[in-house]
mmCIF file of N, CA, C and O in Angstrom:
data_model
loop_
_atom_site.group_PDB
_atom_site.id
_atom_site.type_symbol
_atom_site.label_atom_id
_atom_site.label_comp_id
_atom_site.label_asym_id
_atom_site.label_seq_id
_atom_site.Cartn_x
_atom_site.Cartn_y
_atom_site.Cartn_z
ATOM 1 N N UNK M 21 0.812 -1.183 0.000
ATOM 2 C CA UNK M 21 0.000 0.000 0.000
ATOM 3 C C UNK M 21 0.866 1.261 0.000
ATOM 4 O O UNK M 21 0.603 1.969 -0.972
ATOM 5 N N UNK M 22 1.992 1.845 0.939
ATOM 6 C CA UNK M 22 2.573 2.549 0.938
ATOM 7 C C UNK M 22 3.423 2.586 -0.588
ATOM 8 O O UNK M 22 3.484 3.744 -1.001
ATOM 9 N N UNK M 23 3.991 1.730 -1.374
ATOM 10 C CA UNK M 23 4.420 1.667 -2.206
ATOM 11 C C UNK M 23 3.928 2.278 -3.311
ATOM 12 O O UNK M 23 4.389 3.191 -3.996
ATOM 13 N N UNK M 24 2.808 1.572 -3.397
ATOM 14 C CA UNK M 24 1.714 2.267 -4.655
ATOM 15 C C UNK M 24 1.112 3.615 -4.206
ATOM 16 O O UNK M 24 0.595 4.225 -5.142
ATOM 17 N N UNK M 25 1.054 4.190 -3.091
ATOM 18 C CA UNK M 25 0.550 5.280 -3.219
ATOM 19 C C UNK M 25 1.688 6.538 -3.029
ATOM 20 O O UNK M 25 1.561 7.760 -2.954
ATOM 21 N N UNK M 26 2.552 5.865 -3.000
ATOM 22 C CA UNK M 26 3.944 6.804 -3.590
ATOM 23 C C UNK M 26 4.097 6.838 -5.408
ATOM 24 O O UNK M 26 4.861 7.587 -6.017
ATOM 25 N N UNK M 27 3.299 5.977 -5.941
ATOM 26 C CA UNK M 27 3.561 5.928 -7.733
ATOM 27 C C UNK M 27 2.313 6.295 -7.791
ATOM 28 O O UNK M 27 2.079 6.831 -8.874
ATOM 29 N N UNK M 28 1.630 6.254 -7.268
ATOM 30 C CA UNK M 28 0.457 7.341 -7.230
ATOM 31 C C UNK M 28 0.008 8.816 -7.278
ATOM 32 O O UNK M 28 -0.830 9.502 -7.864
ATOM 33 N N UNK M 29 1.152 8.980 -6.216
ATOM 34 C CA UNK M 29 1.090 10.311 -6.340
ATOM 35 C C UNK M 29 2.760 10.776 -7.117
ATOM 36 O O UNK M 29 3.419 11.746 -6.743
ATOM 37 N N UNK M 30 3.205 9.750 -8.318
ATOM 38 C CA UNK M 30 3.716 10.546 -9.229
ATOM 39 C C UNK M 30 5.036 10.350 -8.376
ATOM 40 O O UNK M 30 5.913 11.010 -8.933
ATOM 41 N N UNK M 31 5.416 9.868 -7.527
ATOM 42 C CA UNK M 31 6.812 9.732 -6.535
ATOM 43 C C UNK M 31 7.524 8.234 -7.282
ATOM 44 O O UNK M 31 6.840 7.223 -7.120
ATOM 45 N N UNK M 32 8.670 8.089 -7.970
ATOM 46 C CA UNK M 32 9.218 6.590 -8.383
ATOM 47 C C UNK M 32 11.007 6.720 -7.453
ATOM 48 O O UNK M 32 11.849 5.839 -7.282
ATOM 49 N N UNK M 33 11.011 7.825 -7.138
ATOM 50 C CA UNK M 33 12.296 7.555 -6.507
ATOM 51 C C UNK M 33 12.663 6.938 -5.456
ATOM 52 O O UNK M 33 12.531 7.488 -4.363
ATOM 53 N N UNK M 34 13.380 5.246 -5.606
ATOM 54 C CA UNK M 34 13.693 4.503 -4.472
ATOM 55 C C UNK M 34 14.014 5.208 -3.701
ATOM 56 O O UNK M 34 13.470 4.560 -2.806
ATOM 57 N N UNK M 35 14.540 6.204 -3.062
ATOM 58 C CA UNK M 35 15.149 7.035 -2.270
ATOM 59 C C UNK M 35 13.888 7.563 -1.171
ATOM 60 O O UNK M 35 13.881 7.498 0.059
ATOM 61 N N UNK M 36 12.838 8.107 -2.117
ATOM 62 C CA UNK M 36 12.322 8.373 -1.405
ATOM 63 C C UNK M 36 11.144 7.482 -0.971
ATOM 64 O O UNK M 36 10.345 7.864 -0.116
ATOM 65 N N UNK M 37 11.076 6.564 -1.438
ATOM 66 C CA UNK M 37 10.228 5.289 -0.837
ATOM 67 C C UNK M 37 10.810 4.587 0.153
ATOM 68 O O UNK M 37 10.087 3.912 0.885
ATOM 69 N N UNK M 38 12.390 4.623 0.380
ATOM 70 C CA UNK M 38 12.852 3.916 1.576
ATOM 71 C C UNK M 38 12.864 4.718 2.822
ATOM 72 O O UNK M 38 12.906 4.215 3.945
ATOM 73 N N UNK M 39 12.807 6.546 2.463
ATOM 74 C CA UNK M 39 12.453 6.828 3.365
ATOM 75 C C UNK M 39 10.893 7.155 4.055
ATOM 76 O O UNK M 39 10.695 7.604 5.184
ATOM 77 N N UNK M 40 10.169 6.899 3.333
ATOM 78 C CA UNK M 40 8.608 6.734 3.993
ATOM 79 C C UNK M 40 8.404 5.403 4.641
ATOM 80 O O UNK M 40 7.637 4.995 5.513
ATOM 81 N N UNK M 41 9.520 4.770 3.792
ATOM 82 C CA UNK M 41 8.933 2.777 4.797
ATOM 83 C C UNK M 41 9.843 3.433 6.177
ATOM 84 O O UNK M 41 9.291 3.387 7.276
ATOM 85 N N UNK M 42 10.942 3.906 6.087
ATOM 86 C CA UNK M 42 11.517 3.636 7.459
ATOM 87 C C UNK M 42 10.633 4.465 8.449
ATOM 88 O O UNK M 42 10.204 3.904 9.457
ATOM 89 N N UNK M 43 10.367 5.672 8.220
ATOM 90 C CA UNK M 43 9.598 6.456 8.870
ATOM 91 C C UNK M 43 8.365 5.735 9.258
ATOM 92 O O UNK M 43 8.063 5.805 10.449
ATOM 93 N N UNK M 44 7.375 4.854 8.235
ATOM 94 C CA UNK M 44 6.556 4.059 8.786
ATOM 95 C C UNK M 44 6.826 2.953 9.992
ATOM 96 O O UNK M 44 6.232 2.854 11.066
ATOM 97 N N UNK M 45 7.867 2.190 9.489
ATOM 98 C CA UNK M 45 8.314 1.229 10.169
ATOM 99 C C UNK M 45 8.898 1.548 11.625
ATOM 100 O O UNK M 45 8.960 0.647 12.462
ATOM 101 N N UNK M 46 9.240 2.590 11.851
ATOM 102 C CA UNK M 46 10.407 3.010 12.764
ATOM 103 C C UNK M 46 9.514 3.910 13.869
ATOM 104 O O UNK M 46 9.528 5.121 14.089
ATOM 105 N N UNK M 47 8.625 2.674 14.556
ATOM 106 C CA UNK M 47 7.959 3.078 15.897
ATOM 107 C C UNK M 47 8.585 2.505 17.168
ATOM 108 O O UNK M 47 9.587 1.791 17.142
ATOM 109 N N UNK M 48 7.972 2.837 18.221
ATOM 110 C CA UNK M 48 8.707 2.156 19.387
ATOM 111 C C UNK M 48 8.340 0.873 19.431
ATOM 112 O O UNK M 48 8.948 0.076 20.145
ATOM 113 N N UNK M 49 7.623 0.627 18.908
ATOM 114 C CA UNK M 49 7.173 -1.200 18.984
ATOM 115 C C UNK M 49 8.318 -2.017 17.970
ATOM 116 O O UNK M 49 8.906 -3.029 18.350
ATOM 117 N N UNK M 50 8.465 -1.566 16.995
ATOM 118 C CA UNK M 50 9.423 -2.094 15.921
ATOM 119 C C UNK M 50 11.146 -2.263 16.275
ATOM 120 O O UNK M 50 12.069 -3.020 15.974
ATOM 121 N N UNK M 51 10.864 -0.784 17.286
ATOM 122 C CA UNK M 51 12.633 -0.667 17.938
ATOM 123 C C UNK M 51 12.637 -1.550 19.022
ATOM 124 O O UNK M 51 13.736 -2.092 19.139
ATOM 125 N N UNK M 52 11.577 -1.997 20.102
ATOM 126 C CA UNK M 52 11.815 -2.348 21.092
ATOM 127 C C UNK M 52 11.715 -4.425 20.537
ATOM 128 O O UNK M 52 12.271 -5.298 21.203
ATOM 129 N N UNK M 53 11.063 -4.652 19.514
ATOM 130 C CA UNK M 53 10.913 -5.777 18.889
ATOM 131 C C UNK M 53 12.507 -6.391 18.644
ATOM 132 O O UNK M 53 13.160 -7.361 19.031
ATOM 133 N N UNK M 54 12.683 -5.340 17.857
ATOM 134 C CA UNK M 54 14.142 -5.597 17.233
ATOM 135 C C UNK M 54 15.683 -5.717 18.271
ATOM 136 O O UNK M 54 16.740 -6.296 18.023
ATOM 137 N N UNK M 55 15.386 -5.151 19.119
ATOM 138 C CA UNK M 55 15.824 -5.047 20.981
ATOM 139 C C UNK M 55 15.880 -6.294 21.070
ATOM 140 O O UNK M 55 16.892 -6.895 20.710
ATOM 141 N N UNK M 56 14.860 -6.891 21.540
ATOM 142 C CA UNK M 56 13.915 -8.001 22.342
ATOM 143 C C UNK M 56 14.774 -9.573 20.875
ATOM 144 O O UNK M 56 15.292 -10.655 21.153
ATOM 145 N N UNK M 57 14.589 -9.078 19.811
ATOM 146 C CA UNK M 57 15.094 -10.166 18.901
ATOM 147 C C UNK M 57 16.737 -10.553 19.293
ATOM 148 O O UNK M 57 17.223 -11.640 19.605
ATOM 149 N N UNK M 58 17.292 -9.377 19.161
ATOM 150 C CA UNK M 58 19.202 -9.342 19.407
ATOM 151 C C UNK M 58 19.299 -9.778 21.070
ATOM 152 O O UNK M 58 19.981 -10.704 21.509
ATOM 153 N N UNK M 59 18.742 -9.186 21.580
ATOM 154 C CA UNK M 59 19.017 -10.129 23.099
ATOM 155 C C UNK M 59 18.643 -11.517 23.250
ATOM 156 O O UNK M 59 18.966 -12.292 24.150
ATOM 157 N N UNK M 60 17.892 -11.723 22.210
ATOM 158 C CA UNK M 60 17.330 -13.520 22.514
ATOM 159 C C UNK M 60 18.721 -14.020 21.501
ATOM 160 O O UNK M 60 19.282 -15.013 21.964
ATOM 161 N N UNK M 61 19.138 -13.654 20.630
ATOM 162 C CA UNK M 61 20.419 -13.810 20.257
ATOM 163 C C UNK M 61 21.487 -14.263 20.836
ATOM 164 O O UNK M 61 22.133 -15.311 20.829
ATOM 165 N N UNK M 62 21.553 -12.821 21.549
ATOM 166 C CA UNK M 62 22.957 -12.811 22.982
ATOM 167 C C UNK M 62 22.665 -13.617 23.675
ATOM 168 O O UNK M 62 23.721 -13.994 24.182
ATOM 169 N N UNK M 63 21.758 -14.255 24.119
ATOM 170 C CA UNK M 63 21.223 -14.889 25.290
ATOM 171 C C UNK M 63 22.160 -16.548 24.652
ATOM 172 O O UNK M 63 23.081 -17.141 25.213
ATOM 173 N N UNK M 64 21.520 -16.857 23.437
ATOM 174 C CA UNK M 64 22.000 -18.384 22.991
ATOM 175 C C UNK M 64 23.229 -18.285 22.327
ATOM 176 O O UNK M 64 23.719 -19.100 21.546
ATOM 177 N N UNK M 65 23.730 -17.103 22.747
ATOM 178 C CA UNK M 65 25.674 -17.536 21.715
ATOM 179 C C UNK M 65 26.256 -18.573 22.736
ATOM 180 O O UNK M 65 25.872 -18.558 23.906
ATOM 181 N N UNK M 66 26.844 -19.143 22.452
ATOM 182 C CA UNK M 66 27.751 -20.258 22.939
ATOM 183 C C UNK M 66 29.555 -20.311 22.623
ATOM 184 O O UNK M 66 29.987 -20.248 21.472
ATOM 185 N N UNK M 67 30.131 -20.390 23.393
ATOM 186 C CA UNK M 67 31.705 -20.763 23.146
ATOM 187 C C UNK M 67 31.657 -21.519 23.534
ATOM 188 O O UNK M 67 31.651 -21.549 24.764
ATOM 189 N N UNK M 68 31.559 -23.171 22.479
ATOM 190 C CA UNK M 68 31.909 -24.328 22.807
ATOM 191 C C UNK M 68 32.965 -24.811 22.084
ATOM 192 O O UNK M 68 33.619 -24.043 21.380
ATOM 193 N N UNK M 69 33.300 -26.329 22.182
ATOM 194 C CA UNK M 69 34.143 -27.267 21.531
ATOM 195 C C UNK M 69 33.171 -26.451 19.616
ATOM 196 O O UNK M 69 33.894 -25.659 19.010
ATOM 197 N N UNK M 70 32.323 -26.623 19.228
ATOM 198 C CA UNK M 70 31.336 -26.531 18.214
ATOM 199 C C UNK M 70 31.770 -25.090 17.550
ATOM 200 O O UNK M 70 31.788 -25.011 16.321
ATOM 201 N N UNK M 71 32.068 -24.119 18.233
ATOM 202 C CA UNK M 71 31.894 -22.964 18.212
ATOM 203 C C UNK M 71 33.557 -22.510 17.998
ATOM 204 O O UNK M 71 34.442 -22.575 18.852
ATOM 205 N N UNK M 72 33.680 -22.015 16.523
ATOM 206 C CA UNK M 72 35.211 -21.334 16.049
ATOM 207 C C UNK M 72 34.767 -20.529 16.795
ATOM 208 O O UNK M 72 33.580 -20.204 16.800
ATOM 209 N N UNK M 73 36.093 -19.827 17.952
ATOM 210 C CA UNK M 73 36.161 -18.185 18.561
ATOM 211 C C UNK M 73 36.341 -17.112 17.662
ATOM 212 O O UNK M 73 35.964 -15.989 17.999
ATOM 213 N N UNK M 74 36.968 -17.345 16.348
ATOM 214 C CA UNK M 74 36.819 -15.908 15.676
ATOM 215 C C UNK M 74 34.992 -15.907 15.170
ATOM 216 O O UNK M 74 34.426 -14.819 15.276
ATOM 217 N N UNK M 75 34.365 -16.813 14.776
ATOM 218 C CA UNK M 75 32.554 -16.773 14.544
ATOM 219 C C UNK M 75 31.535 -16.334 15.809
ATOM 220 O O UNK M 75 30.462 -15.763 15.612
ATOM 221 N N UNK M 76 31.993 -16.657 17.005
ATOM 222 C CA UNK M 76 31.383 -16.011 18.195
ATOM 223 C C UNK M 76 31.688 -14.758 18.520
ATOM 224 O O UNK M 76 30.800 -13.979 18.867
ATOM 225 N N UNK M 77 33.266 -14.311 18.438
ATOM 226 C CA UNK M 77 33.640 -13.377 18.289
ATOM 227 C C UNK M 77 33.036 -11.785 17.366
ATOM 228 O O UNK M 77 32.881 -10.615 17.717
ATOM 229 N N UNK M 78 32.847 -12.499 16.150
ATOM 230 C CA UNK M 78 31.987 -11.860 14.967
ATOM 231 C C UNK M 78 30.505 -11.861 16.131
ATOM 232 O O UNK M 78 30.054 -11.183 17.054
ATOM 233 N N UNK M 79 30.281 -12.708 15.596
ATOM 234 C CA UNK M 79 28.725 -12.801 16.290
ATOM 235 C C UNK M 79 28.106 -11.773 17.675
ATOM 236 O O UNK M 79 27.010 -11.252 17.882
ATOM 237 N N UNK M 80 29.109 -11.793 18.274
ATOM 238 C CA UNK M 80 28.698 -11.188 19.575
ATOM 239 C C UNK M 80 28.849 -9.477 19.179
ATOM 240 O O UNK M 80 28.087 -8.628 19.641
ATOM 241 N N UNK M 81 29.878 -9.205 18.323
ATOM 242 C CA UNK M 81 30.321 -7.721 17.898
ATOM 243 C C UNK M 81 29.409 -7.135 16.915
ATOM 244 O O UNK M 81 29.332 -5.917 16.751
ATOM 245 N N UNK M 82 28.580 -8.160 16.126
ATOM 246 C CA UNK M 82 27.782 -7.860 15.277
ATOM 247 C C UNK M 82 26.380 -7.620 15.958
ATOM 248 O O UNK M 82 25.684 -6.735 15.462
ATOM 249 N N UNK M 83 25.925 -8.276 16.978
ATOM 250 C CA UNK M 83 24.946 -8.576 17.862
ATOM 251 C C UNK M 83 25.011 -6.530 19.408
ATOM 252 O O UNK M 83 24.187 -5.911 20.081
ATOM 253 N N UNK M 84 26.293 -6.450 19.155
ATOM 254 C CA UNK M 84 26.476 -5.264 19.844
ATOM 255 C C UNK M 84 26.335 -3.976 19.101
ATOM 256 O O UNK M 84 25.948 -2.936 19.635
ATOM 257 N N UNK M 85 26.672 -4.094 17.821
ATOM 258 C CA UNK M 85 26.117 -3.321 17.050
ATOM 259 C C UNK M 85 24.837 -2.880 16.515
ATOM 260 O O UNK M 85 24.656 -1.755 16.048
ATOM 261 N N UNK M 86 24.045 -3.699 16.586
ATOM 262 C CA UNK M 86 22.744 -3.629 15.899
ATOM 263 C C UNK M 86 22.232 -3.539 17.643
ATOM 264 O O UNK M 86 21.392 -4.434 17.561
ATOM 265 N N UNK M 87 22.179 -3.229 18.669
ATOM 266 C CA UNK M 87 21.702 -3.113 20.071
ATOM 267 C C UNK M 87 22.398 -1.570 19.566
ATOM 268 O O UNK M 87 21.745 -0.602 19.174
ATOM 269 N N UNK M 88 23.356 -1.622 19.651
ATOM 270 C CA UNK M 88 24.181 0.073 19.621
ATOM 271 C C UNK M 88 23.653 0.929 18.553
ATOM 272 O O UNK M 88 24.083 2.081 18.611
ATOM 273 N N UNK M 89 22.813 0.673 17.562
ATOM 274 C CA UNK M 89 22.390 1.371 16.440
ATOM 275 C C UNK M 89 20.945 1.966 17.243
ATOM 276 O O UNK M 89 20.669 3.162 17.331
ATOM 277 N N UNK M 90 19.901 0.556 17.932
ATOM 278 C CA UNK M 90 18.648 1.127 18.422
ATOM 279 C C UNK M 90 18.919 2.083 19.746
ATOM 280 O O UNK M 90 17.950 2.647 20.254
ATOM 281 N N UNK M 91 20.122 2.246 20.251
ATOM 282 C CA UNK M 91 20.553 3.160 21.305
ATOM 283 C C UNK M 91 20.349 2.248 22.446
ATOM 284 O O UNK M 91 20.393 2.869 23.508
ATOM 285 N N UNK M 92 20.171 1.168 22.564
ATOM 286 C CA UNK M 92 19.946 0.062 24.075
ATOM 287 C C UNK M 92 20.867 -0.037 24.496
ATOM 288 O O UNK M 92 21.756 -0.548 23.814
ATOM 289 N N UNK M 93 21.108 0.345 25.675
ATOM 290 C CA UNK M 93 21.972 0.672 27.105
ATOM 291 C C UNK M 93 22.686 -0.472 27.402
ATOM 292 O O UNK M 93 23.516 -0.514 28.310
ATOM 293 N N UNK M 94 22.327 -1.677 26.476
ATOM 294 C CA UNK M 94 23.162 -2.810 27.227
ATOM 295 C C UNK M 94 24.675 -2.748 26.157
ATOM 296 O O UNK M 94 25.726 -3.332 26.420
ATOM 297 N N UNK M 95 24.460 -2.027 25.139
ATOM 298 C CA UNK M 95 25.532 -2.474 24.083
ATOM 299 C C UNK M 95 26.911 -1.935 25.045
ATOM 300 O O UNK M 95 28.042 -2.418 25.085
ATOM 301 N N UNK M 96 26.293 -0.653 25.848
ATOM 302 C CA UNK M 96 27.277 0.175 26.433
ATOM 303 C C UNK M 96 27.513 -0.431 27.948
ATOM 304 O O UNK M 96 28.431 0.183 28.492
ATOM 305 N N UNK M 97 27.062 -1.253 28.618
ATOM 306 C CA UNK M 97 27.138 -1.863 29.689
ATOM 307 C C UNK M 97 28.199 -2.742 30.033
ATOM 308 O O UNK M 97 28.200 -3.936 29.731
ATOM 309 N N UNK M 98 29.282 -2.054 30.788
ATOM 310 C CA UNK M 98 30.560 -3.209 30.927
ATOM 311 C C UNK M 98 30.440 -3.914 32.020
ATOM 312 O O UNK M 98 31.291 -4.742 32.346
ATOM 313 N N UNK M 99 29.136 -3.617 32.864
ATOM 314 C CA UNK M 99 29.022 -4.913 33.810
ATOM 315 C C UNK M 99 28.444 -5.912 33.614
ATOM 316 O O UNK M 99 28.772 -6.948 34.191
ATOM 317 N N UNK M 100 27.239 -5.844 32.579
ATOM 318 C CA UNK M 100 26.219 -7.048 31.868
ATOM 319 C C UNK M 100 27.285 -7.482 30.907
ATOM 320 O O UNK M 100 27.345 -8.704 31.042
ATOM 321 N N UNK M 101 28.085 -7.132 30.079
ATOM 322 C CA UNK M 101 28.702 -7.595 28.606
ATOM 323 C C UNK M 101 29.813 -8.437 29.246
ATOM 324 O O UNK M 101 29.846 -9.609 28.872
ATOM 325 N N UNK M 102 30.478 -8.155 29.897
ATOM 326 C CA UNK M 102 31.461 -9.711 30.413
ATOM 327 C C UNK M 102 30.457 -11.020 30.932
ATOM 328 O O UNK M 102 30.419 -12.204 30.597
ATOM 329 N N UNK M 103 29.739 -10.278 31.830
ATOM 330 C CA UNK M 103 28.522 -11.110 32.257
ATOM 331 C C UNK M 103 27.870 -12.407 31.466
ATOM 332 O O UNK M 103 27.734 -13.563 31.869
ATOM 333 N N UNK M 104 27.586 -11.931 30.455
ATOM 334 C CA UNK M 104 27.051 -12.503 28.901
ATOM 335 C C UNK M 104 27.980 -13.097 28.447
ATOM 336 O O UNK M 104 27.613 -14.000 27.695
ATOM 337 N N UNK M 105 29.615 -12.957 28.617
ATOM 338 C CA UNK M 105 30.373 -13.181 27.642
ATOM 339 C C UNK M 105 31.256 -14.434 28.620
ATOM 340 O O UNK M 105 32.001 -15.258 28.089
ATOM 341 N N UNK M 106 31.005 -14.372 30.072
ATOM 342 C CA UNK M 106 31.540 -15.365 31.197
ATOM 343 C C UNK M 106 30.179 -16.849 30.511
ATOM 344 O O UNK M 106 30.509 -18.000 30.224
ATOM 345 N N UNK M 107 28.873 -16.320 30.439
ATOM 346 C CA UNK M 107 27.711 -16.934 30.683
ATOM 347 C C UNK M 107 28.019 -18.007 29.313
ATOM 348 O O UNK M 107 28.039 -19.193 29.640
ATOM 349 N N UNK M 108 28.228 -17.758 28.016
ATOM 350 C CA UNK M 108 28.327 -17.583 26.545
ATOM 351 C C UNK M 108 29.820 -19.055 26.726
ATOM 352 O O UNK M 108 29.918 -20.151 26.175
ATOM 353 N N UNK M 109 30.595 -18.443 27.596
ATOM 354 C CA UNK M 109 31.697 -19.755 27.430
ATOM 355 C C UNK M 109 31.604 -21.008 28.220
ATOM 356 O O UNK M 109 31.826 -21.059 29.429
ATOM 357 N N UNK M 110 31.270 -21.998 27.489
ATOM 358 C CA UNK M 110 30.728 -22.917 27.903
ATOM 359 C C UNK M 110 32.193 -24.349 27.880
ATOM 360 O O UNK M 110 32.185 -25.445 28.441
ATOM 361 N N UNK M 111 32.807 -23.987 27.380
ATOM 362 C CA UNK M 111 34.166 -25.168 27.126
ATOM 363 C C UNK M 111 35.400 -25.038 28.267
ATOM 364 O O UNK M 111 35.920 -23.922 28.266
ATOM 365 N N UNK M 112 35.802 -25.735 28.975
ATOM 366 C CA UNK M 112 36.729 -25.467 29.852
ATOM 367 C C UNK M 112 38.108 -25.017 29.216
ATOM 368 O O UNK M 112 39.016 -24.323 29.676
ATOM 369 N N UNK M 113 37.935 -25.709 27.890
ATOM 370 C CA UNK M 113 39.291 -25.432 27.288
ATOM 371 C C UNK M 113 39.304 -23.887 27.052
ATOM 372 O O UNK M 113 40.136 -23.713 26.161
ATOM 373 N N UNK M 114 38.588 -22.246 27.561
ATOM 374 C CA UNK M 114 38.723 -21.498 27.578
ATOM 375 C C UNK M 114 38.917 -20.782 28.910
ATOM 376 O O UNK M 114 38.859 -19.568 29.105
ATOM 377 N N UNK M 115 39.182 -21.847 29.879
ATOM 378 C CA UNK M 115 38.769 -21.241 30.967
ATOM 379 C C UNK M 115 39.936 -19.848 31.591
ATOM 380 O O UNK M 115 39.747 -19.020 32.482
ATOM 381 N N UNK M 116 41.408 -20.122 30.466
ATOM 382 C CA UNK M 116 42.141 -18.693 30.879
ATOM 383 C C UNK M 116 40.965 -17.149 30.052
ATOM 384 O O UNK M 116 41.109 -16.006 30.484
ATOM 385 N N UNK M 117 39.940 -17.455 28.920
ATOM 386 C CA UNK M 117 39.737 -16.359 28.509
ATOM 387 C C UNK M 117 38.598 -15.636 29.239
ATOM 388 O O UNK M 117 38.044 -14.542 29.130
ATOM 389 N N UNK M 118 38.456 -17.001 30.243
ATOM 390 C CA UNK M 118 36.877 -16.485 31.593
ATOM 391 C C UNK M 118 38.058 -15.771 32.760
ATOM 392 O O UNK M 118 37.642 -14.873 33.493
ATOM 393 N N UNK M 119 39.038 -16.075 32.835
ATOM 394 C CA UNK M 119 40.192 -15.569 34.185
ATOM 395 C C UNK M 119 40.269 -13.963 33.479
ATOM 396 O O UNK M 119 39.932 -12.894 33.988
ATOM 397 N N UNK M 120 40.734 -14.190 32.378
ATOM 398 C CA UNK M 120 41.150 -13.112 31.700
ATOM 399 C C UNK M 120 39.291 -11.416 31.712
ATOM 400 O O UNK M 120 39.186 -10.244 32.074
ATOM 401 N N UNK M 121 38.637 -12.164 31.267
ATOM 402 C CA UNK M 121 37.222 -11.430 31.262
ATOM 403 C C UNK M 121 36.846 -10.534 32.782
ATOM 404 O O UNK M 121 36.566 -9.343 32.922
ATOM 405 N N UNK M 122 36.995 -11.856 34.010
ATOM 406 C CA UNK M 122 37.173 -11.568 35.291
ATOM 407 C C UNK M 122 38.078 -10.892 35.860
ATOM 408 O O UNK M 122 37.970 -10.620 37.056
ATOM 409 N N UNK M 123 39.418 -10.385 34.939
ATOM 410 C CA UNK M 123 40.548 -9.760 35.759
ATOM 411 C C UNK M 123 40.144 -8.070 35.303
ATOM 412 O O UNK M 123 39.964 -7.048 35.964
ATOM 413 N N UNK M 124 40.118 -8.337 34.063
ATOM 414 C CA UNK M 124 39.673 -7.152 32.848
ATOM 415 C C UNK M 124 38.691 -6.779 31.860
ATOM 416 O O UNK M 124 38.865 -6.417 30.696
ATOM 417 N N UNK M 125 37.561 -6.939 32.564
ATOM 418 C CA UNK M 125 36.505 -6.712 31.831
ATOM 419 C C UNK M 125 36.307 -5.752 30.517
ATOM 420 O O UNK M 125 35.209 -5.680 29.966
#
């Protein structure tokens, strides 16, 4: 609907159709959704035997970013983010990078 009534009223520039969807799209329900999605994320990363550390690594930085874009307070939180990141390592064979997290968060 929004689409067609932008070629409707004579408007074809992608430009300005991506900015009426975002403006549509971009309520507090959509930001706090998209919140609520990346923390159920963070919640199931894992550092296991299964789990390359440079792909969790990615994962967790990519996962802090898109929290850091909607402005959510946890991206910036250095007492929850080791927290998550102690919780997240699950293999003993890391257990100097949980000493290390705990010395220097």
């Amino acid at each position: 609907h929004i689409a067609q009534s932008q070629v409707d009223a004579g408007n074809y520039s992608s430009y300005d159709l991506y900015q009426v969807l975002l403006k549509h799209f971009d309520t507090p329900l959509n930001k706090a959704n998209v919140v609520l999605f990346q923390l159920k994320k963070l919640f199931k990363l894992t550092l296991g035997p299964e789990t390359l550390p440079s792909k969790f690594i990615s994962d967790f930085k990519e996962i802090l970013s898109r929290l850091g874009s909607r402005n959510a307070m946890i991206a910036q939180d250095n007492d929850t983010l080791p927290a998550l990141m102690l919780v997240a390592i699950q293999d003993n064979a890391y257990d100097s990078v949980r000493d290390k997290i705990v010395e220097d968060p």
